[in-house]
Short mmCIF file of C-alpha atoms in Angstrom, two decimals:
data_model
loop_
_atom_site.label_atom_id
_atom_site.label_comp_id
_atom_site.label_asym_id
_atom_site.label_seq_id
_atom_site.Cartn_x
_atom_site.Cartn_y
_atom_site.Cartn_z
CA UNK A 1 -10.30 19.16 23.47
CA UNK A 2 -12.66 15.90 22.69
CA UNK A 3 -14.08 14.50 19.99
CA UNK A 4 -17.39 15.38 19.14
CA UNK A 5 -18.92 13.26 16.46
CA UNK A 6 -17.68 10.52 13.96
CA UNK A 7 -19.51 9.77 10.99
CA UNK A 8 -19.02 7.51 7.99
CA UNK A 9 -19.58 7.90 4.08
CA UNK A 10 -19.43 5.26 1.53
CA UNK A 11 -16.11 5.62 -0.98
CA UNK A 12 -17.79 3.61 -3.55
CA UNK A 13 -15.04 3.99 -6.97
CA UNK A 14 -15.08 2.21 -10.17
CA UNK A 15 -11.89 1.08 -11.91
CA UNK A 16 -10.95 2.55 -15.33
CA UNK A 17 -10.23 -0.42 -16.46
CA UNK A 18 -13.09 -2.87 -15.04
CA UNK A 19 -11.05 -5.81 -16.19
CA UNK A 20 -8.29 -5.22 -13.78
CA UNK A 21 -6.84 -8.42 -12.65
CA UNK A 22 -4.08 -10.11 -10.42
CA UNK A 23 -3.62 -13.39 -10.02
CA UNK A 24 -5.67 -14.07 -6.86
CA UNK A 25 -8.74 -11.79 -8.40
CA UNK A 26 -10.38 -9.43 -10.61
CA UNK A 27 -10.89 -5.90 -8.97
CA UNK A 28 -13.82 -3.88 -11.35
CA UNK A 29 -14.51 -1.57 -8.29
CA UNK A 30 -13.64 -0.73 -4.85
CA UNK A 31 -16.29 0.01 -1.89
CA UNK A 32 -14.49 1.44 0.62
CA UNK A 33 -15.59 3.56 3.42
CA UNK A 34 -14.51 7.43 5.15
CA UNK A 35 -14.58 8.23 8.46
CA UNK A 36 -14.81 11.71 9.60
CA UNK A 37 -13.94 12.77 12.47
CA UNK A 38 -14.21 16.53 14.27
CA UNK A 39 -13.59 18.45 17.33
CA UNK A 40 -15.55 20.99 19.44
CA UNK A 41 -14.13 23.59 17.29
CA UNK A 42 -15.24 22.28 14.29
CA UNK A 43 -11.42 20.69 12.98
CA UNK A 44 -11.99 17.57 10.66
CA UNK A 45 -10.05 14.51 10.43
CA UNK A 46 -10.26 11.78 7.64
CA UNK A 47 -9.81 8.51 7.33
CA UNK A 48 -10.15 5.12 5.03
CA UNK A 49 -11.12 1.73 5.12
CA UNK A 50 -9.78 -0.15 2.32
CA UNK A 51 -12.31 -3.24 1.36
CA UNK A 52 -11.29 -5.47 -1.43
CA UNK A 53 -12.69 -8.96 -0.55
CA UNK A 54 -9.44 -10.83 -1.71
CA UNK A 55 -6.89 -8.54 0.45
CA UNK A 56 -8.75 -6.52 3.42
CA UNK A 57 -12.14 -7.30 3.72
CA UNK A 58 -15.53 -6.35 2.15
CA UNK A 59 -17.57 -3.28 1.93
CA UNK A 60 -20.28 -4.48 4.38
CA UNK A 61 -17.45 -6.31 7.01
CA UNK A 62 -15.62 -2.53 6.70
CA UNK A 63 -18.96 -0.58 7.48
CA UNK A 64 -19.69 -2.82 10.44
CA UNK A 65 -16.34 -3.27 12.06
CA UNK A 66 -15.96 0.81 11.46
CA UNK A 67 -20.13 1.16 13.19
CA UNK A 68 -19.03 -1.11 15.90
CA UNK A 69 -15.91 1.38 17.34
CA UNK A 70 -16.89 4.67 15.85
CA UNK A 71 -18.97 5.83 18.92
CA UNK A 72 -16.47 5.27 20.83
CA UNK A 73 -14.56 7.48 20.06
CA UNK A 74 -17.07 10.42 20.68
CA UNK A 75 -15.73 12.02 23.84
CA UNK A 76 -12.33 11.06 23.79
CA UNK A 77 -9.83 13.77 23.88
CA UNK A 78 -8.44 14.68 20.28
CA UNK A 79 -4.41 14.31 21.41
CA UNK A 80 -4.83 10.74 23.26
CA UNK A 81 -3.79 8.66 20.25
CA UNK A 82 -2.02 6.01 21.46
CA UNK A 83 -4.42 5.38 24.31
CA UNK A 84 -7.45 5.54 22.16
CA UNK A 85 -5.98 2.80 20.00
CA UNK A 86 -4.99 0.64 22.34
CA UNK A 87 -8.49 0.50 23.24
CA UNK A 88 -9.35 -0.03 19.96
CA UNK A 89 -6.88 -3.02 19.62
CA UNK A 90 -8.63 -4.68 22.65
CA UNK A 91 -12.25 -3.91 21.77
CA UNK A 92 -12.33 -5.28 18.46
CA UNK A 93 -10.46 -8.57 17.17
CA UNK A 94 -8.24 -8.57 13.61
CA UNK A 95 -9.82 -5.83 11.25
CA UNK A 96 -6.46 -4.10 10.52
CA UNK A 97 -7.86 -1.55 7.91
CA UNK A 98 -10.90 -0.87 10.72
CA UNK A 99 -8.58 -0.08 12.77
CA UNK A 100 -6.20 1.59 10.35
CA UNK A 101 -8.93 4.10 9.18
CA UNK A 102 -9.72 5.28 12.89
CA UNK A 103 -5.61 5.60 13.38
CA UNK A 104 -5.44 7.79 10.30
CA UNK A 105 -8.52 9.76 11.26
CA UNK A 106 -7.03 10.36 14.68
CA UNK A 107 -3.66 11.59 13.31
CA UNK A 108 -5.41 13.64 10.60
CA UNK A 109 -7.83 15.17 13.23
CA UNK A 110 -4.95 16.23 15.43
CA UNK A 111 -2.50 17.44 12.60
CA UNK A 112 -5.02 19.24 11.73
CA UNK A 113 -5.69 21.09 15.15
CA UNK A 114 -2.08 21.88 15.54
CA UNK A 115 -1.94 23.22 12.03
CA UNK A 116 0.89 20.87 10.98
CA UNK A 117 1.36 18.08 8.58
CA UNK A 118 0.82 14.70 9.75
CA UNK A 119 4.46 13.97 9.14
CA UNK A 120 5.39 16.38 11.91
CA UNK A 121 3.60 13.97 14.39
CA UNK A 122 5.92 11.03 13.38
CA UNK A 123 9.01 13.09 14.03
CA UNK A 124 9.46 14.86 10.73
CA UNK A 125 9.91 14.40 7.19
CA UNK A 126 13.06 13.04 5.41
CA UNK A 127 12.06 13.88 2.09
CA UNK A 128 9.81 15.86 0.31
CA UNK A 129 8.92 13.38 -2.68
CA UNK A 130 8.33 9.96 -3.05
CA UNK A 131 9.89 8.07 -6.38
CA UNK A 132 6.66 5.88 -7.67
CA UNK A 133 6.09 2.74 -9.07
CA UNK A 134 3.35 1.56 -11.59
CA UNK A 135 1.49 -1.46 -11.78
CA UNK A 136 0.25 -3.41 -14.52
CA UNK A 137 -1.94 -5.67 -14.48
CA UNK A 138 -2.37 -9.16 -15.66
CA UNK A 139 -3.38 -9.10 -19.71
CA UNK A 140 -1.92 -10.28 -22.91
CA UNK A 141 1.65 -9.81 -23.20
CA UNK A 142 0.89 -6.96 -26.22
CA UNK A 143 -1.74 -5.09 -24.09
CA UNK A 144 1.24 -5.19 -20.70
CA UNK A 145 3.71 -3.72 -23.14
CA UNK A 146 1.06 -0.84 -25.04
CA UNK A 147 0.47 0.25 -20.90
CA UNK A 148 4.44 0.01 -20.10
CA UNK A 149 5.39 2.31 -22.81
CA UNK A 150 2.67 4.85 -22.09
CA UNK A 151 3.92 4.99 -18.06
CA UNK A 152 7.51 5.16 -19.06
CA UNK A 153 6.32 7.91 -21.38
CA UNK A 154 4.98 9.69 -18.68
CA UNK A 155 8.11 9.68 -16.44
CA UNK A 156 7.69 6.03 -14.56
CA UNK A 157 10.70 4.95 -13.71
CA UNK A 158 9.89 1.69 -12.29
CA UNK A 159 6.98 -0.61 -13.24
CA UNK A 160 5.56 -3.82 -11.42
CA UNK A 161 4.23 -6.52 -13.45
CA UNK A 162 1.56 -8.78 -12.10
CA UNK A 163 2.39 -12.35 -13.26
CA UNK A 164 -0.05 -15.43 -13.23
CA UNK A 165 2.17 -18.26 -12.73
CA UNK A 166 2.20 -19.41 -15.79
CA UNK A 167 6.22 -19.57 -16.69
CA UNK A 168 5.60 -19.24 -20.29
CA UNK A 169 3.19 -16.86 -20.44
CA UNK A 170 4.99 -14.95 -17.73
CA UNK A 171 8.14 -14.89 -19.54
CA UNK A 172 6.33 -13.54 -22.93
CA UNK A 173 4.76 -10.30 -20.85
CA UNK A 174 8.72 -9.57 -19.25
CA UNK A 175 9.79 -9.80 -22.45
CA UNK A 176 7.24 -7.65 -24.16
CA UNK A 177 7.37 -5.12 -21.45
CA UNK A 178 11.20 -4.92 -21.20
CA UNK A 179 11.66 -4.53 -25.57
CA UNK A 180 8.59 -1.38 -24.93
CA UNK A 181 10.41 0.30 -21.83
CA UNK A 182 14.25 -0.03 -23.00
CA UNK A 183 16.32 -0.25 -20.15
CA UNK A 184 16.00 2.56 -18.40
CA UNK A 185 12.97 1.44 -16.77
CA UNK A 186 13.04 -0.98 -13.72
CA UNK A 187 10.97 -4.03 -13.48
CA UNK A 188 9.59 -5.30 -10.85
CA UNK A 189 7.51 -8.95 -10.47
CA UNK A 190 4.52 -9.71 -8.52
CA UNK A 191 2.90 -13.76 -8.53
CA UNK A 192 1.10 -12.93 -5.88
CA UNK A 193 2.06 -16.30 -4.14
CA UNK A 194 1.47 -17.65 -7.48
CA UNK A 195 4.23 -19.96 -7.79
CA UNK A 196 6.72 -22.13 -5.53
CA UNK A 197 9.55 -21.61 -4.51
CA UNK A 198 11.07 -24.07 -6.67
CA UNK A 199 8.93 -22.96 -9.64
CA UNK A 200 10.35 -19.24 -8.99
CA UNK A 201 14.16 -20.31 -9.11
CA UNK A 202 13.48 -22.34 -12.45
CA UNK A 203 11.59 -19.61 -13.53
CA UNK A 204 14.01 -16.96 -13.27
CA UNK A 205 16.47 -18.55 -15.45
CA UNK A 206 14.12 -17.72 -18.33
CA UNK A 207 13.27 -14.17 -16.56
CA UNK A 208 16.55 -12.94 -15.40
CA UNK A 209 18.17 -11.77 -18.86
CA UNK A 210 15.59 -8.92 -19.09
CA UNK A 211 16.92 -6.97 -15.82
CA UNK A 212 14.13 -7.77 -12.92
CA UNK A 213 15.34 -5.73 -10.07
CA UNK A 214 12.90 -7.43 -7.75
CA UNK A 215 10.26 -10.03 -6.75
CA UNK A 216 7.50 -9.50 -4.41
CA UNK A 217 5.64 -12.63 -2.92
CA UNK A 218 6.38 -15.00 -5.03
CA UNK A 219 5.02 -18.00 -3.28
CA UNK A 220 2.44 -18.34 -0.87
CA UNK A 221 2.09 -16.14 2.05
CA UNK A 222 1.96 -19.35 4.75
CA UNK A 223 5.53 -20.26 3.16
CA UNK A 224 8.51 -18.59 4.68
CA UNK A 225 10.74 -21.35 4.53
CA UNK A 226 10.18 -21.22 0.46
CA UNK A 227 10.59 -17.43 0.11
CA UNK A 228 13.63 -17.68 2.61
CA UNK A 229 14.67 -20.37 -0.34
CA UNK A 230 13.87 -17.90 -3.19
CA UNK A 231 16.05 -15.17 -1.00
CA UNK A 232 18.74 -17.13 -0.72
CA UNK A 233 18.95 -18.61 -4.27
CA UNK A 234 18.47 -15.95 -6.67
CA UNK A 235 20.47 -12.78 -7.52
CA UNK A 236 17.64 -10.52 -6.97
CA UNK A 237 16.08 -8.25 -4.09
CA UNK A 238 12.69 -11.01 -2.63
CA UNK A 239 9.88 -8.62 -1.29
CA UNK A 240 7.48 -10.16 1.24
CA UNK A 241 3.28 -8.97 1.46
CA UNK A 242 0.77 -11.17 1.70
CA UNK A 243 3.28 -12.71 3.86
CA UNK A 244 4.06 -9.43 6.30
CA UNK A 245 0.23 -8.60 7.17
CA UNK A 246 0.99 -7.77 11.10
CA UNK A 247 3.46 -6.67 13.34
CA UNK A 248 4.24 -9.89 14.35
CA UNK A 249 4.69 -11.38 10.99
CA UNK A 250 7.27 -8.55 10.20
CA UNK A 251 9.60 -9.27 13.42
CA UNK A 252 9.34 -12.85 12.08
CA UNK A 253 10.54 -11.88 8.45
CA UNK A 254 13.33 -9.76 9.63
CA UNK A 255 14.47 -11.90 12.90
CA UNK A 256 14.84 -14.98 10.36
CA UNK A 257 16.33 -13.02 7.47
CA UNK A 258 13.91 -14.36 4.90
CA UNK A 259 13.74 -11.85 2.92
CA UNK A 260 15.53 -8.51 1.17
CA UNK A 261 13.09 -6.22 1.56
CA UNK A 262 9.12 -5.90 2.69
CA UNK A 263 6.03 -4.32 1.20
CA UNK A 264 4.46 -2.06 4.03
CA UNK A 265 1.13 -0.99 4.05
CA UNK A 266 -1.55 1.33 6.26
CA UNK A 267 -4.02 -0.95 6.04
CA UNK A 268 -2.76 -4.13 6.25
CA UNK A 269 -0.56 -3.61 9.54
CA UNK A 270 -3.46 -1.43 11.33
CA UNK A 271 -2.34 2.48 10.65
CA UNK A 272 0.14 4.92 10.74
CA UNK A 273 1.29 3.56 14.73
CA UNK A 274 1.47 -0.30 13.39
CA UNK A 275 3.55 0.45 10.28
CA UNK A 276 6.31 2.73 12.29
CA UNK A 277 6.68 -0.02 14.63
CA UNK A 278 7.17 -2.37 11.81
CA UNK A 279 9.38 0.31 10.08
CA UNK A 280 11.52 0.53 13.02
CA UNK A 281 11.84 -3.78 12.97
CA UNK A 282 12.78 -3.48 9.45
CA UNK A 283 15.92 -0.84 9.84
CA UNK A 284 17.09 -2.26 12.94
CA UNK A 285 17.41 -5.77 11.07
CA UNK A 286 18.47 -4.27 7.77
CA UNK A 287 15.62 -5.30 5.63
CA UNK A 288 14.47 -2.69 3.37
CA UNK A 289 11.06 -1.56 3.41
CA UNK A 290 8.74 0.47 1.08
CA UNK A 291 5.71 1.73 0.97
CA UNK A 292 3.21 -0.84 -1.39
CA UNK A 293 0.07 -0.44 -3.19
CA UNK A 294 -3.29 -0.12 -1.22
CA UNK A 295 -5.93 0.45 -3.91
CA UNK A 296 -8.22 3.65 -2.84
CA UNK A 297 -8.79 7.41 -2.98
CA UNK A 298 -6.60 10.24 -2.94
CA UNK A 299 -6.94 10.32 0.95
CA UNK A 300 -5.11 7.03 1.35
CA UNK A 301 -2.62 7.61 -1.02
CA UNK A 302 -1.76 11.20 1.17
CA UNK A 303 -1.74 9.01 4.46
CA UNK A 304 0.78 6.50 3.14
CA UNK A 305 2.75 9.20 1.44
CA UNK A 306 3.05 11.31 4.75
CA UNK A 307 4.29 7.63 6.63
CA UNK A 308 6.61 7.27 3.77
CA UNK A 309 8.18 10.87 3.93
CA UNK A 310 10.08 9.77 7.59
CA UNK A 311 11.16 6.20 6.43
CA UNK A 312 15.16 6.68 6.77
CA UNK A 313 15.44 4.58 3.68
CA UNK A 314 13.49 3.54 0.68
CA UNK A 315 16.14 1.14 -1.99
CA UNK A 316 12.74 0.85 -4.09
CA UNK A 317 9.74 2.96 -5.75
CA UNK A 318 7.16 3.07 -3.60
CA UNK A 319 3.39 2.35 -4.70
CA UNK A 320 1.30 5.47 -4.03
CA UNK A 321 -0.48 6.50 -7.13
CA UNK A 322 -2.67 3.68 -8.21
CA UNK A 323 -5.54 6.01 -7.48
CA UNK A 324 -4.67 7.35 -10.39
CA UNK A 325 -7.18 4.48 -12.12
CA UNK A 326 -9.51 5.05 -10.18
CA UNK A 327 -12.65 7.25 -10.83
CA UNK A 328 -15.15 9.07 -8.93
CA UNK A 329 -12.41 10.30 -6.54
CA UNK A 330 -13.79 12.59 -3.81
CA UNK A 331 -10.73 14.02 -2.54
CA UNK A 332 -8.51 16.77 -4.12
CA UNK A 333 -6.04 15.28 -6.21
CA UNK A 334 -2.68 14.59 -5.65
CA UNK A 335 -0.73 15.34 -8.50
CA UNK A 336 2.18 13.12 -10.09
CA UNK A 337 5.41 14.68 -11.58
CA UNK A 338 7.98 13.15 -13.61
CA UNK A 339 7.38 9.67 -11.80
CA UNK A 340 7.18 11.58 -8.32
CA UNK A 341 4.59 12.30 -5.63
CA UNK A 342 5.40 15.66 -3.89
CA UNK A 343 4.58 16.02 0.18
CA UNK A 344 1.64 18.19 -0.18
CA UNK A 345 1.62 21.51 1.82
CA UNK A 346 -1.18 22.19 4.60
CA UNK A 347 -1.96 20.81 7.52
CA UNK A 348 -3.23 17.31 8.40
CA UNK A 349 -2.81 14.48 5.25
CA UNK A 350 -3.14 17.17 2.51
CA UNK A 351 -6.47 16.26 1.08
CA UNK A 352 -10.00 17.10 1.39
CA UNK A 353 -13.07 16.82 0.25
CA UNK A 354 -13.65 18.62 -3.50
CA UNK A 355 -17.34 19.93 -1.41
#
């Protein structure tokens, strides 16, 4: 059986909150793109290219990369996913969440013909629910606490706070956040490479007596020898992203023990294939991995939840339901219970389109 056609749609979605901000950008929308593809009998397979200009790429790079390889894959059979994206590797040069969007649309498309989840394709699930994670992000210290006490209210057990880099200011937001949540909330920190690593260890002195149970990329992404420095100085779990964006960059991480644990995501490493493979790296080293925030519709929150369901391990909250700020959503939803994200029955990812 061969794929027929492959299409694209816009996946154009405005923020809730158009003053969303972290400390490399301000995110009021997202303009992403779906590709569909389908068999000879008519079976449908989705997938998404994330574009955010200060993380992937933009909406117009992600529609040409995606125009570029998508006729390619007319004609290829359905269940030849590994050699269809090696192709794809060689045809087209960097573009992870290109590529990542025909890798999910190829496992969605053939989950979908067998009838089975896409979990069954990567050897079966290990859990049935994901524990989640909220971010907020970067306001006043008052406005970061009024949001914390509403997600722990709604069953949040773990909440990431995007910090600026300013040590003061920094320290007033923990603060607030930790006196709204009590201490039966964990807190998580993310600079976004918005400090050094020197600047982190001072830092911390003033952070560490409200209970931080870990901080992601601290300092910038180039700088491995400084977050290897943060890893081995303070008390706390040191999650690498902006400094694990390939394969490559993983095996590095783990081989040199730089850090505790790594922020995985579809669209960064290049799909569901890339992000086993870097899964795999991180459990044979004993770094811990989890699944991280990749800002889009319900259809890439049901990828990354299906990847997440066979990690053998996950110490931390994963990320998957920051589409839950996010409006104009054309997929079904996925619903969020008591802080959790259920496997959702079906075959293929577990979404569709609402028409």
């Amino acid at each position: 059986m061969k794929i027929t056609t492959a299409t694209l749609q816009p996946c154009t979605q405005a923020l809730a909150d158009p003053q969303w901000k972290f400390a490399r950008a301000q995110v009021p929308r997202l303009e992403g793109w779906v590709l569909r593809l389908a068999d000879q009998d008519g079976h449908e397979g989705l997938g998404y290219c994330h574009a955010i200009p200060a993380i992937s790429t933009h909406g117009a790079g992600a529609e040409a990369g995606l125009a570029f390889l998508a006729q390619s894959l007319v004609g290829r059979p359905v269940d030849d996913l590994a050699g269809t994206m090696e192709e794809i590797d060689t045809t087209l040069a960097y573009q992870p969440t290109v590529k990542a969007a025909i890798d999910m649309a190829l496992h969605d498309l053939l989950a979908r013909r067998l009838g089975v989840p896409v979990h069954v394709l990567l050897g079966g699930k290990l859990r049935d629910a994901v524990a989640l994670s909220r971010i907020l992000p970067i306001k006043t210290p008052d406005e970061m606490a009024t949001m914390a006490g509403r997600l722990a209210d709604e069953g949040y057990r773990q909440l990431k706070l995007k910090l600026s880099g300013d040590t003061d200011l920094d320290v007033q937001r923990i603060a607030a956040v930790r006196a709204a949540v009590g201490e039966g909330v964990a807190l998580t920190l993310d600079p976004n490479q918005s400090y050094n690593a020197k600047q982190m260890i001072a830092a911390f002195r003033r952070m560490e007596r409200y209970g931080i149970a870990l901080i992601e990329q601290p300092v910038p992404a180039a700088d491995v020898a400084g977050l290897a420095l943060v890893t081995r100085t303070l008390p706390v779990s040191i999650e690498a992203d902006e400094s694990a964006q390939s394969v490559r960059d993983v095996f590095r991480l783990v081989s040199e023990r730089a850090v505790d644990v790594i922020n995985l995501k579809l669209t960064n490493l290049g799909g569901i294939r890339r992000f086993l493979q870097a899964v795999r790296i991180c459990e044979a080293g004993e770094v811990g991995c989890r699944m991280g925030a990749a800002f889009g519709p319900a259809l890439l929150q049901a990828m990354s939840l299906q990847a997440a369901s066979v990690i053998r391990r996950l110490p931390h909250a994963c990320e998957l339901s920051e589409h839950l700020h996010l409006q104009d959503d054309p997929f079904t939803p996925l619903p969020v219970h008591d802080g959790q994200l259920r496997l959702p029955e079906g075959p293929g990812c577990g979404v569709r389109y609402k028409n």
